[in-house]
Amino acid sequence: MMATGYLLEKVSWTGMSEFKAGLTASRTRQLCDAMTVPKDLMANLFLAAGGRGGISSGGGGFTSELTNWDGTKKKTGWGI
């Protein structure tokens, strides 16, 4: 619910009537309440998001080296 509230705060409601915006936010909260996510799925999503696993979004890290999805170093085109 905290994540849902945070995401709803970040939505730009411009161009939408107050009724539609309220209905959308209300329905989103209802769906969030009704949804259950198994713990093992949450653990896998956490790892995929960079929690403690070896999956990254394409580089950086503490060495600031660009890496491919499989962890190998990217070629920069400068011979490095």
Short mmCIF file of N, CA and C in Angstrom, two decimals:
data_model
loop_
_atom_site.label_atom_id
_atom_site.label_comp_id
_atom_site.label_asym_id
_atom_site.label_seq_id
_atom_site.Cartn_x
_atom_site.Cartn_y
_atom_site.Cartn_z
N MET A 1 0.82 -1.19 0.00
CA MET A 1 0.00 0.00 0.00
C MET A 1 0.86 1.26 0.00
N MET A 2 2.01 1.19 0.67
CA MET A 2 2.91 2.36 0.68
C MET A 2 3.40 2.66 -0.73
N ALA A 3 3.78 1.62 -1.47
CA ALA A 3 4.26 1.81 -2.83
C ALA A 3 3.15 2.34 -3.72
N THR A 4 1.94 1.85 -3.53
CA THR A 4 0.80 2.32 -4.32
C THR A 4 0.54 3.79 -4.05
N GLY A 5 0.55 4.18 -2.78
CA GLY A 5 0.36 5.58 -2.42
C GLY A 5 1.44 6.46 -3.02
N TYR A 6 2.68 5.99 -2.97
CA TYR A 6 3.80 6.76 -3.53
C TYR A 6 3.62 6.94 -5.04
N LEU A 7 3.27 5.86 -5.73
CA LEU A 7 3.09 5.96 -7.18
C LEU A 7 1.92 6.86 -7.55
N LEU A 8 0.83 6.77 -6.80
CA LEU A 8 -0.32 7.63 -7.08
C LEU A 8 -0.01 9.10 -6.86
N GLU A 9 0.87 9.40 -5.91
CA GLU A 9 1.28 10.79 -5.68
C GLU A 9 2.10 11.33 -6.85
N LYS A 10 2.82 10.45 -7.53
CA LYS A 10 3.70 10.87 -8.63
C LYS A 10 2.98 11.00 -9.97
N VAL A 11 1.74 10.52 -10.06
CA VAL A 11 0.99 10.57 -11.31
C VAL A 11 0.56 12.00 -11.60
N SER A 12 0.71 12.40 -12.85
CA SER A 12 0.20 13.69 -13.28
C SER A 12 -1.26 13.52 -13.69
N TRP A 13 -2.15 14.17 -12.96
CA TRP A 13 -3.57 14.04 -13.21
C TRP A 13 -4.09 15.15 -14.13
N THR A 14 -3.21 15.93 -14.72
CA THR A 14 -3.64 17.03 -15.59
C THR A 14 -4.36 16.47 -16.81
N GLY A 15 -5.41 17.18 -17.22
CA GLY A 15 -6.18 16.76 -18.37
C GLY A 15 -7.24 15.72 -18.06
N MET A 16 -7.33 15.31 -16.80
CA MET A 16 -8.31 14.31 -16.39
C MET A 16 -9.28 14.98 -15.41
N SER A 17 -10.55 14.67 -15.56
CA SER A 17 -11.53 15.27 -14.65
C SER A 17 -11.27 14.78 -13.22
N GLU A 18 -11.76 15.55 -12.26
CA GLU A 18 -11.58 15.19 -10.85
C GLU A 18 -12.25 13.85 -10.55
N PHE A 19 -13.40 13.61 -11.18
CA PHE A 19 -14.11 12.34 -10.99
C PHE A 19 -13.27 11.16 -11.48
N LYS A 20 -12.71 11.28 -12.71
CA LYS A 20 -11.91 10.19 -13.26
C LYS A 20 -10.64 9.96 -12.46
N ALA A 21 -10.00 11.03 -12.02
CA ALA A 21 -8.78 10.90 -11.23
C ALA A 21 -9.08 10.21 -9.90
N GLY A 22 -10.18 10.61 -9.26
CA GLY A 22 -10.56 9.99 -7.99
C GLY A 22 -10.93 8.53 -8.15
N LEU A 23 -11.67 8.22 -9.22
CA LEU A 23 -12.06 6.84 -9.49
C LEU A 23 -10.83 5.97 -9.76
N THR A 24 -9.91 6.50 -10.54
CA THR A 24 -8.69 5.76 -10.86
C THR A 24 -7.87 5.48 -9.61
N ALA A 25 -7.68 6.49 -8.78
CA ALA A 25 -6.91 6.31 -7.55
C ALA A 25 -7.61 5.33 -6.61
N SER A 26 -8.92 5.47 -6.49
CA SER A 26 -9.69 4.59 -5.61
C SER A 26 -9.62 3.14 -6.08
N ARG A 27 -9.79 2.92 -7.37
CA ARG A 27 -9.76 1.56 -7.92
C ARG A 27 -8.36 0.96 -7.80
N THR A 28 -7.34 1.77 -7.97
CA THR A 28 -5.96 1.29 -7.83
C THR A 28 -5.72 0.82 -6.41
N ARG A 29 -6.18 1.58 -5.43
CA ARG A 29 -6.03 1.18 -4.02
C ARG A 29 -6.81 -0.11 -3.74
N GLN A 30 -8.02 -0.24 -4.30
CA GLN A 30 -8.82 -1.45 -4.11
C GLN A 30 -8.10 -2.67 -4.68
N LEU A 31 -7.54 -2.53 -5.87
CA LEU A 31 -6.82 -3.65 -6.48
C LEU A 31 -5.58 -4.02 -5.68
N CYS A 32 -4.92 -3.02 -5.15
CA CYS A 32 -3.74 -3.28 -4.32
C CYS A 32 -4.12 -4.05 -3.07
N ASP A 33 -5.23 -3.68 -2.45
CA ASP A 33 -5.70 -4.40 -1.26
C ASP A 33 -6.04 -5.85 -1.56
N ALA A 34 -6.63 -6.09 -2.74
CA ALA A 34 -7.08 -7.44 -3.10
C ALA A 34 -5.96 -8.33 -3.61
N MET A 35 -4.85 -7.75 -4.02
CA MET A 35 -3.78 -8.52 -4.64
C MET A 35 -2.88 -9.13 -3.57
N THR A 36 -2.54 -10.39 -3.76
CA THR A 36 -1.57 -11.04 -2.89
C THR A 36 -0.40 -11.49 -3.75
N VAL A 37 0.79 -11.26 -3.25
CA VAL A 37 2.00 -11.64 -3.96
C VAL A 37 2.77 -12.61 -3.07
N PRO A 38 3.06 -13.81 -3.57
CA PRO A 38 3.79 -14.80 -2.77
C PRO A 38 5.18 -14.29 -2.37
N LYS A 39 5.64 -14.72 -1.20
CA LYS A 39 6.93 -14.27 -0.69
C LYS A 39 8.08 -14.62 -1.63
N ASP A 40 8.03 -15.81 -2.27
CA ASP A 40 9.13 -16.19 -3.16
C ASP A 40 9.17 -15.28 -4.40
N LEU A 41 8.02 -14.86 -4.89
CA LEU A 41 8.00 -13.93 -6.01
C LEU A 41 8.57 -12.58 -5.59
N MET A 42 8.21 -12.11 -4.41
CA MET A 42 8.75 -10.84 -3.92
C MET A 42 10.26 -10.92 -3.75
N ALA A 43 10.75 -12.05 -3.26
CA ALA A 43 12.20 -12.22 -3.10
C ALA A 43 12.90 -12.15 -4.45
N ASN A 44 12.32 -12.81 -5.45
CA ASN A 44 12.91 -12.78 -6.79
C ASN A 44 12.86 -11.38 -7.40
N LEU A 45 11.75 -10.68 -7.20
CA LEU A 45 11.66 -9.31 -7.71
C LEU A 45 12.66 -8.40 -7.01
N PHE A 46 12.84 -8.60 -5.72
CA PHE A 46 13.82 -7.82 -4.98
C PHE A 46 15.23 -8.05 -5.52
N LEU A 47 15.56 -9.31 -5.79
CA LEU A 47 16.88 -9.62 -6.35
C LEU A 47 17.04 -9.01 -7.74
N ALA A 48 16.00 -9.10 -8.56
CA ALA A 48 16.06 -8.54 -9.91
C ALA A 48 16.21 -7.03 -9.88
N ALA A 49 15.69 -6.39 -8.84
CA ALA A 49 15.79 -4.94 -8.73
C ALA A 49 17.13 -4.50 -8.15
N GLY A 50 18.01 -5.44 -7.87
CA GLY A 50 19.34 -5.08 -7.40
C GLY A 50 19.52 -5.23 -5.91
N GLY A 51 18.62 -5.95 -5.24
CA GLY A 51 18.70 -6.12 -3.80
C GLY A 51 20.01 -6.73 -3.34
N ARG A 52 20.30 -7.94 -3.77
CA ARG A 52 21.57 -8.59 -3.43
C ARG A 52 22.03 -9.53 -4.52
N GLY A 53 21.38 -9.53 -5.63
CA GLY A 53 21.71 -10.47 -6.69
C GLY A 53 22.73 -9.91 -7.66
N GLY A 54 23.08 -10.71 -8.64
CA GLY A 54 24.05 -10.29 -9.63
C GLY A 54 23.42 -9.63 -10.84
N ILE A 55 22.17 -9.28 -10.75
CA ILE A 55 21.49 -8.66 -11.88
C ILE A 55 21.62 -7.15 -11.74
N SER A 56 22.01 -6.48 -12.82
CA SER A 56 22.12 -5.03 -12.76
C SER A 56 21.42 -4.43 -13.96
N SER A 57 21.33 -3.12 -13.96
CA SER A 57 20.64 -2.43 -15.04
C SER A 57 21.60 -2.00 -16.14
N GLY A 58 22.79 -2.54 -16.18
CA GLY A 58 23.66 -2.28 -17.31
C GLY A 58 24.94 -1.55 -17.01
N GLY A 59 25.32 -1.42 -15.79
CA GLY A 59 26.62 -0.83 -15.55
C GLY A 59 26.67 -0.01 -14.29
N GLY A 60 27.77 0.67 -14.14
CA GLY A 60 27.96 1.48 -12.94
C GLY A 60 28.61 0.64 -11.87
N GLY A 61 27.89 0.37 -10.84
CA GLY A 61 28.45 -0.39 -9.74
C GLY A 61 29.49 0.44 -9.02
N PHE A 62 30.22 -0.19 -8.14
CA PHE A 62 31.19 0.58 -7.38
C PHE A 62 32.45 0.87 -8.18
N THR A 63 32.68 0.17 -9.29
CA THR A 63 33.88 0.41 -10.10
C THR A 63 33.61 1.35 -11.26
N SER A 64 32.36 1.71 -11.48
CA SER A 64 31.95 2.59 -12.58
C SER A 64 32.29 2.01 -13.95
N GLU A 65 32.39 0.70 -14.06
CA GLU A 65 32.63 0.07 -15.35
C GLU A 65 31.30 -0.36 -15.94
N LEU A 66 31.15 -0.16 -17.23
CA LEU A 66 29.94 -0.62 -17.90
C LEU A 66 30.02 -2.12 -18.10
N THR A 67 28.92 -2.81 -17.83
CA THR A 67 28.89 -4.25 -17.98
C THR A 67 27.68 -4.67 -18.80
N ASN A 68 27.81 -5.79 -19.48
CA ASN A 68 26.70 -6.40 -20.20
C ASN A 68 25.79 -7.09 -19.20
N TRP A 69 24.63 -7.57 -19.69
CA TRP A 69 23.67 -8.23 -18.81
C TRP A 69 24.25 -9.45 -18.13
N ASP A 70 25.25 -10.10 -18.78
CA ASP A 70 25.83 -11.31 -18.19
C ASP A 70 27.04 -11.02 -17.30
N GLY A 71 27.35 -9.74 -17.08
CA GLY A 71 28.44 -9.37 -16.19
C GLY A 71 29.76 -9.13 -16.86
N THR A 72 29.87 -9.42 -18.17
CA THR A 72 31.12 -9.17 -18.86
C THR A 72 31.28 -7.68 -19.12
N LYS A 73 32.53 -7.25 -19.18
CA LYS A 73 32.83 -5.82 -19.36
C LYS A 73 32.45 -5.38 -20.76
N LYS A 74 31.79 -4.22 -20.87
CA LYS A 74 31.43 -3.67 -22.19
C LYS A 74 32.64 -3.05 -22.84
N LYS A 75 32.70 -3.13 -24.18
CA LYS A 75 33.75 -2.46 -24.92
C LYS A 75 33.29 -1.03 -25.16
N THR A 76 34.16 -0.09 -24.88
CA THR A 76 33.76 1.32 -24.96
C THR A 76 33.99 1.90 -26.36
N GLY A 77 34.73 1.21 -27.20
CA GLY A 77 35.03 1.75 -28.52
C GLY A 77 36.34 2.54 -28.53
N TRP A 78 36.93 2.72 -27.35
CA TRP A 78 38.19 3.46 -27.22
C TRP A 78 39.35 2.50 -27.03
N GLY A 79 39.14 1.22 -27.29
CA GLY A 79 40.21 0.25 -27.14
C GLY A 79 40.44 -0.18 -25.70
N ILE A 80 39.50 0.14 -24.86
CA ILE A 80 39.65 -0.19 -23.42
C ILE A 80 38.77 -1.38 -23.11
#
